[in-house]
Amino acid sequence: MADNSGMDRRQFLTMGAGAMMFSMLAAEELRAQTPAAPAPPAGGGAPVNCAVIGLGAQGRALIDSLARAANAPVTAVCDTYTPAHTRALTVATKATAVQDYKQLLGRADVSAVFVATPTHQHKQIVLDAIAAGKHVYCEAPLAYTIEDAKAIALAGKASTRIFQSGLTQRMLPISTHVRKFIETDVLSKVAQIRGQYHRKTNWRRAAPTPEREQALNWRLSKATSLGLVGELGIQPLDLMNWYLRSTPVAVSGFGGILAWQDGRDVPDTVQCIFEYPEGVHLAYDATVANSFDGKYELMMGSDSAIYLRDGRGWLIKEADAKALGWEVYAHKDKLGDETGIALVADASKQLALGKEPGSSAPPAMTDQAMLNYAVDGFLSAIRTGKKPLAGPTEGYQSTVAVIKANEAVNSASRITIAKELYDL
């Protein structure tokens, strides 16, 4: 018997089952993201005292994240370039600034160390910080070579303290939420994956002296940089490794210096194809020559696609895909010629408040907001003792893949990645 709205009993029951599935999935997602109440840090409830090593753009962004975090004072900062101290200390006003990182590793008022130096300088700093008994957050990629990355990851695994890799995209609530949807087989058979980074910038930083300029622009030299695919592509690559529960078996790449012919030898435009087992490919391209279409990730399956951009996510269903039921509750956005169903990471909170999940689209996240989640995750792991989502193994495996991808770009070739290379 139909009601006054024209909905028959079968439709109503289907919607009810869909809403129940949506509620259960959202609640499960929230439980997975929300740890038990944080235990007090060592020292009778004392805050987590932090130090930041490397005060370039990323180091300053970490200091900004710590400034908004609860009970995470920055007590020390370090950079070999002393003018960098002044800018850092305008935010970390109570910190002591040093040139030699070893000066802060012996301090009792430093329990967690953030390593934000250039990639090729990570190894010894991280190893020394772990040996000093500190919790360590190491920016991604872990290192410039596989040997150095393995040394860092093995030390991180052996440490009795928390070690977190700087894989920020994995740490976002939407990333965990989407993974739950993927596990319900909402995509069905995964056919293709895409990722891109388009942002016009010369990737060059100004400096007062030629020596400082050379040091500051380490990303523009093949001798010190893993290029666009290594320094940027590692984030979406790690996310797809997580979603597929796999790692690439081969990678093809090419690139060139097409816009910024200013003496650099690192390509400003690259394309890579990562090959996964069972024939799934991830096509990744990055350019700093043009900003059109920004950055995003797209997973395409036989039933639907999942589109991720700026900390937000949408499900785009195929016309012949089965009804999921919960779509009726979700906010929908026009994505070109398609309609995207908003995937809302805090759905269970909204349900608990009596609101409709996804009734409005979440705002886009800035890079700083995304970093905040990674920092919060690290601090939470320290306080609870729970392993972080982005640990040493995840950091190492993603670093291996982008090192091989950078080799493929520089040689314009296809490189096979032995399964054993990912082992620790």
Coordinates of C-alpha atoms in Angstrom, one line a residue, residues 113-410:
V113 CA 60.9 15.8 17.6
F114 CA 59.6 16.9 14.2
V115 CA 62.2 16.5 11.4
A116 CA 61.4 18.9 8.6
T117 CA 64.9 19.3 7.0
P118 CA 65.4 18.5 3.3
T119 CA 64.8 14.9 2.5
H120 CA 68.4 14.0 1.9
Q121 CA 69.3 15.2 5.4
H122 CA 66.7 13.1 7.4
K123 CA 68.7 10.0 8.1
Q124 CA 71.2 10.9 10.8
I125 CA 68.9 13.4 12.5
V126 CA 66.1 10.8 12.8
L127 CA 68.5 8.0 14.0
D128 CA 70.0 10.3 16.6
A129 CA 66.5 11.5 17.8
I130 CA 65.3 7.9 18.2
A131 CA 68.5 6.9 20.0
A132 CA 67.9 9.8 22.4
G133 CA 64.6 8.3 23.3
K134 CA 62.4 10.9 21.5
H135 CA 59.1 10.4 19.8
V136 CA 59.8 11.2 16.1
Y137 CA 57.7 12.7 13.3
C138 CA 59.7 12.5 10.0
E139 CA 58.5 14.3 6.9
A140 CA 57.7 12.2 3.8
P141 CA 59.5 10.9 1.9
L142 CA 61.6 9.4 4.6
A143 CA 64.9 9.7 2.7
Y144 CA 66.5 10.3 -0.6
T145 CA 67.8 6.7 -1.0
I146 CA 66.2 3.3 -0.2
E147 CA 69.1 2.4 2.0
D148 CA 68.6 5.5 4.2
A149 CA 64.8 5.1 4.2
K150 CA 65.2 1.5 5.4
A151 CA 67.6 2.5 8.2
I152 CA 65.1 5.1 9.4
A153 CA 62.1 2.7 9.1
L154 CA 63.9 -0.1 11.0
A155 CA 64.9 2.3 13.7
G156 CA 61.4 3.5 13.9
K157 CA 60.0 0.0 14.2
A158 CA 62.5 -0.9 16.9
S159 CA 61.8 2.2 18.9
T160 CA 59.8 2.0 22.1
R161 CA 58.5 5.5 21.3
I162 CA 56.1 6.7 18.6
F163 CA 57.4 7.1 15.1
Q164 CA 55.2 8.7 12.5
S165 CA 55.8 9.3 8.8
G166 CA 54.6 12.6 7.4
L167 CA 51.9 11.0 5.2
T168 CA 49.3 13.7 5.8
Q169 CA 46.7 12.5 3.3
R170 CA 46.3 9.2 5.1
M171 CA 45.6 11.0 8.3
L172 CA 42.5 13.0 7.1
P173 CA 39.1 11.9 8.5
I174 CA 37.7 11.7 5.0
S175 CA 40.5 9.3 4.0
T176 CA 39.5 6.9 6.8
H177 CA 35.9 7.3 6.0
V178 CA 36.3 6.6 2.3
R179 CA 38.3 3.5 3.1
K180 CA 35.3 2.1 5.0
F181 CA 33.2 2.7 1.9
I182 CA 35.7 0.9 -0.3
E183 CA 35.7 -2.0 2.0
T184 CA 31.9 -2.4 1.5
D185 CA 32.7 -3.0 -2.2
V186 CA 30.9 0.2 -3.3
L187 CA 33.2 0.5 -6.3
S188 CA 32.9 -3.1 -7.2
K189 CA 35.8 -3.9 -9.6
V190 CA 38.5 -1.2 -9.5
A191 CA 39.4 -0.4 -13.1
Q192 CA 41.6 2.7 -13.0
I193 CA 43.0 5.3 -10.6
R194 CA 44.1 8.8 -11.4
G195 CA 45.9 11.5 -9.4
Q196 CA 47.3 14.9 -10.2
Y197 CA 49.0 18.0 -8.9
H198 CA 48.8 21.2 -10.9
R199 CA 50.0 24.4 -9.4
K200 CA 51.9 27.1 -11.2
T201 CA 54.9 28.0 -9.1
N202 CA 58.6 28.0 -10.0
W203 CA 59.3 25.9 -6.9
R204 CA 62.2 28.2 -6.3
R205 CA 62.8 30.2 -3.1
A206 CA 64.7 33.5 -2.9
A207 CA 67.7 33.9 -0.7
P208 CA 70.1 36.7 0.1
T209 CA 73.3 34.9 -1.0
P210 CA 74.1 32.4 -3.8
E211 CA 75.1 29.8 -1.1
R212 CA 71.9 30.2 0.8
E213 CA 69.9 30.0 -2.4
Q214 CA 71.5 26.8 -3.4
A215 CA 70.8 25.3 0.0
L216 CA 67.3 26.5 0.1
N217 CA 66.5 25.2 -3.4
W218 CA 67.6 21.6 -2.8
R219 CA 64.3 20.4 -4.5
L220 CA 65.6 21.7 -7.8
S221 CA 68.6 19.5 -8.0
K222 CA 68.6 15.8 -8.9
A223 CA 71.5 15.3 -6.4
T224 CA 69.2 16.0 -3.5
S225 CA 65.6 15.8 -4.6
L226 CA 63.2 13.1 -5.6
G227 CA 61.4 15.6 -7.8
L228 CA 57.6 16.2 -8.1
V229 CA 56.7 12.5 -7.9
G230 CA 58.7 12.0 -4.8
E231 CA 58.1 15.2 -2.9
L232 CA 54.4 15.6 -3.9
G233 CA 53.2 12.3 -5.4
I234 CA 54.0 10.3 -2.3
Q235 CA 50.9 11.5 -0.6
P236 CA 48.2 10.2 -3.1
L237 CA 50.4 7.2 -3.8
D238 CA 50.4 6.2 -0.1
L239 CA 46.6 6.7 0.0
M240 CA 46.1 4.3 -2.9
N241 CA 48.5 1.8 -1.4
W242 CA 46.3 1.9 1.7
Y243 CA 43.0 1.6 -0.2
L244 CA 44.2 -1.3 -2.4
R245 CA 46.1 -3.0 0.4
S246 CA 49.0 -3.4 -2.0
T247 CA 52.1 -1.7 -3.4
P248 CA 53.2 -1.1 -7.0
V249 CA 55.0 -3.9 -8.9
A250 CA 56.3 -1.6 -11.6
V251 CA 56.4 2.1 -12.6
S252 CA 56.8 3.9 -15.9
G253 CA 57.7 7.6 -16.0
F254 CA 58.8 10.5 -18.1
G255 CA 59.1 14.3 -17.7
G256 CA 60.9 17.4 -18.7
I257 CA 61.8 21.0 -17.9
L258 CA 59.2 22.6 -20.0
A259 CA 58.5 25.9 -18.3
W260 CA 61.2 26.9 -15.8
Q261 CA 64.4 26.7 -17.7
D262 CA 66.4 28.5 -15.0
G263 CA 69.3 26.2 -14.4
R264 CA 67.4 23.5 -12.5
D265 CA 67.8 19.8 -13.5
V266 CA 64.7 18.5 -11.9
P267 CA 61.7 18.2 -14.3
D268 CA 58.9 20.7 -13.8
T269 CA 56.4 18.4 -15.4
V270 CA 56.1 14.6 -14.9
Q271 CA 53.8 11.7 -15.7
C272 CA 53.9 8.2 -14.1
I273 CA 52.0 5.0 -14.4
F274 CA 52.1 2.8 -11.3
E275 CA 51.2 -0.9 -11.9
Y276 CA 49.5 -2.8 -9.2
P277 CA 48.9 -6.5 -9.0
E278 CA 45.8 -7.8 -10.9
G279 CA 46.3 -5.1 -13.6
V280 CA 45.1 -2.0 -11.8
H281 CA 47.1 1.2 -12.8
L282 CA 47.5 4.5 -11.1
A283 CA 48.1 7.3 -13.5
Y284 CA 49.8 10.3 -11.8
D285 CA 50.9 13.6 -13.3
A286 CA 52.3 16.7 -11.7
T287 CA 53.3 20.1 -13.1
V288 CA 54.4 23.4 -11.7
A289 CA 53.9 25.0 -15.1
N290 CA 50.1 25.4 -14.9
S291 CA 47.4 25.4 -12.3
F292 CA 44.4 24.2 -14.3
D293 CA 42.2 21.6 -12.4
G294 CA 44.3 21.7 -9.3
K295 CA 44.9 18.4 -7.4
Y296 CA 42.7 15.4 -6.9
E297 CA 42.5 11.7 -6.8
L298 CA 39.9 9.5 -8.6
M299 CA 39.2 5.8 -8.2
M300 CA 37.0 4.4 -10.9
G301 CA 35.2 1.1 -10.4
S302 CA 32.6 -0.8 -12.4
D303 CA 29.7 0.4 -10.1
S304 CA 30.9 3.8 -9.1
A305 CA 33.8 6.2 -8.7
I306 CA 35.2 8.0 -5.7
Y307 CA 36.5 11.5 -6.2
L308 CA 38.7 13.2 -3.6
R309 CA 39.7 16.9 -3.6
D310 CA 40.8 19.3 -0.9
G311 CA 39.9 17.1 2.0
R312 CA 36.4 16.3 0.6
G313 CA 35.0 13.2 -1.1
W314 CA 32.2 12.3 -3.4
L315 CA 30.7 9.0 -4.8
I316 CA 29.6 9.1 -8.4
K317 CA 27.4 6.1 -9.2
E318 CA 27.0 4.4 -12.6
A319 CA 23.5 4.3 -14.0
D320 CA 23.3 0.5 -13.7
A321 CA 24.7 0.4 -10.2
K322 CA 22.5 -1.0 -7.4
A323 CA 20.6 1.3 -5.1
L324 CA 22.5 1.9 -1.8
G325 CA 19.5 3.4 0.0
W326 CA 21.4 6.0 2.0
E327 CA 21.9 8.3 -1.0
V328 CA 18.5 9.9 -0.2
Y329 CA 20.1 11.4 2.9
A330 CA 23.2 12.7 1.3
H331 CA 24.1 16.1 0.0
K332 CA 24.7 16.1 -3.8
D333 CA 26.9 18.4 -5.8
K334 CA 27.3 18.9 -9.5
L335 CA 30.7 17.7 -10.7
G336 CA 30.9 18.7 -14.3
D337 CA 28.3 16.6 -16.0
E338 CA 28.0 14.2 -13.1
T339 CA 26.3 14.3 -9.8
G340 CA 28.5 13.5 -6.8
I341 CA 27.1 12.2 -3.5
A342 CA 29.0 13.8 -0.7
L343 CA 30.8 11.4 1.6
V344 CA 30.7 13.0 5.1
A345 CA 33.3 11.9 7.6
D346 CA 31.4 13.1 10.7
A347 CA 28.1 11.5 9.7
S348 CA 27.6 9.7 13.0
K349 CA 28.1 13.0 15.0
Q350 CA 25.4 14.6 12.8
L351 CA 23.1 11.6 13.3
A352 CA 23.6 11.9 17.1
L353 CA 22.6 15.5 16.9
G354 CA 19.4 14.7 15.0
K355 CA 20.7 16.2 11.8
E356 CA 20.8 14.8 8.3
P357 CA 24.3 13.6 7.3
G358 CA 25.6 15.4 4.3
S359 CA 22.8 18.0 4.2
S360 CA 25.5 20.5 3.2
A361 CA 28.9 20.0 1.5
P362 CA 31.9 20.3 3.8
P363 CA 34.3 23.2 3.1
A364 CA 37.5 22.7 1.3
M365 CA 40.6 22.2 3.4
T366 CA 43.8 24.1 3.1
D367 CA 47.2 22.4 3.1
Q368 CA 47.7 23.8 6.7
A369 CA 44.4 22.3 7.9
M370 CA 45.4 18.9 6.4
L371 CA 48.8 19.1 8.2
N372 CA 46.9 19.9 11.5
Y373 CA 45.3 16.4 11.3
A374 CA 48.6 14.7 10.9
V375 CA 50.1 16.6 13.9
D376 CA 47.0 15.9 16.0
G377 CA 47.3 12.2 15.1
F378 CA 51.0 12.1 16.2
L379 CA 50.2 13.8 19.5
S380 CA 47.3 11.4 20.1
A381 CA 49.5 8.4 19.4
I382 CA 52.0 9.7 22.0
R383 CA 49.4 10.1 24.6
T384 CA 47.5 6.8 24.0
G385 CA 50.4 4.6 23.0
K386 CA 48.4 3.5 19.9
K387 CA 50.3 3.0 16.6
P388 CA 49.8 5.8 14.2
L389 CA 48.1 5.2 10.8
A390 CA 51.3 6.4 9.1
G391 CA 54.0 4.4 10.8
P392 CA 57.5 3.4 9.7
T393 CA 56.4 0.6 7.4
E394 CA 53.9 2.8 5.5
G395 CA 56.5 5.5 5.2
Y396 CA 59.1 3.2 3.9
Q397 CA 57.0 1.4 1.4
S398 CA 55.7 4.7 -0.1
T399 CA 59.2 6.1 -0.2
V400 CA 60.5 3.0 -2.1
A401 CA 57.8 3.4 -4.7
V402 CA 58.5 7.1 -5.3
I403 CA 62.2 6.6 -5.4
K404 CA 61.7 4.1 -8.2
A405 CA 59.2 6.4 -9.9
N406 CA 61.7 9.2 -9.9
E407 CA 64.3 6.9 -11.4
A408 CA 61.7 6.0 -14.1
V409 CA 61.0 9.7 -14.8
N410 CA 64.7 10.6 -15.1

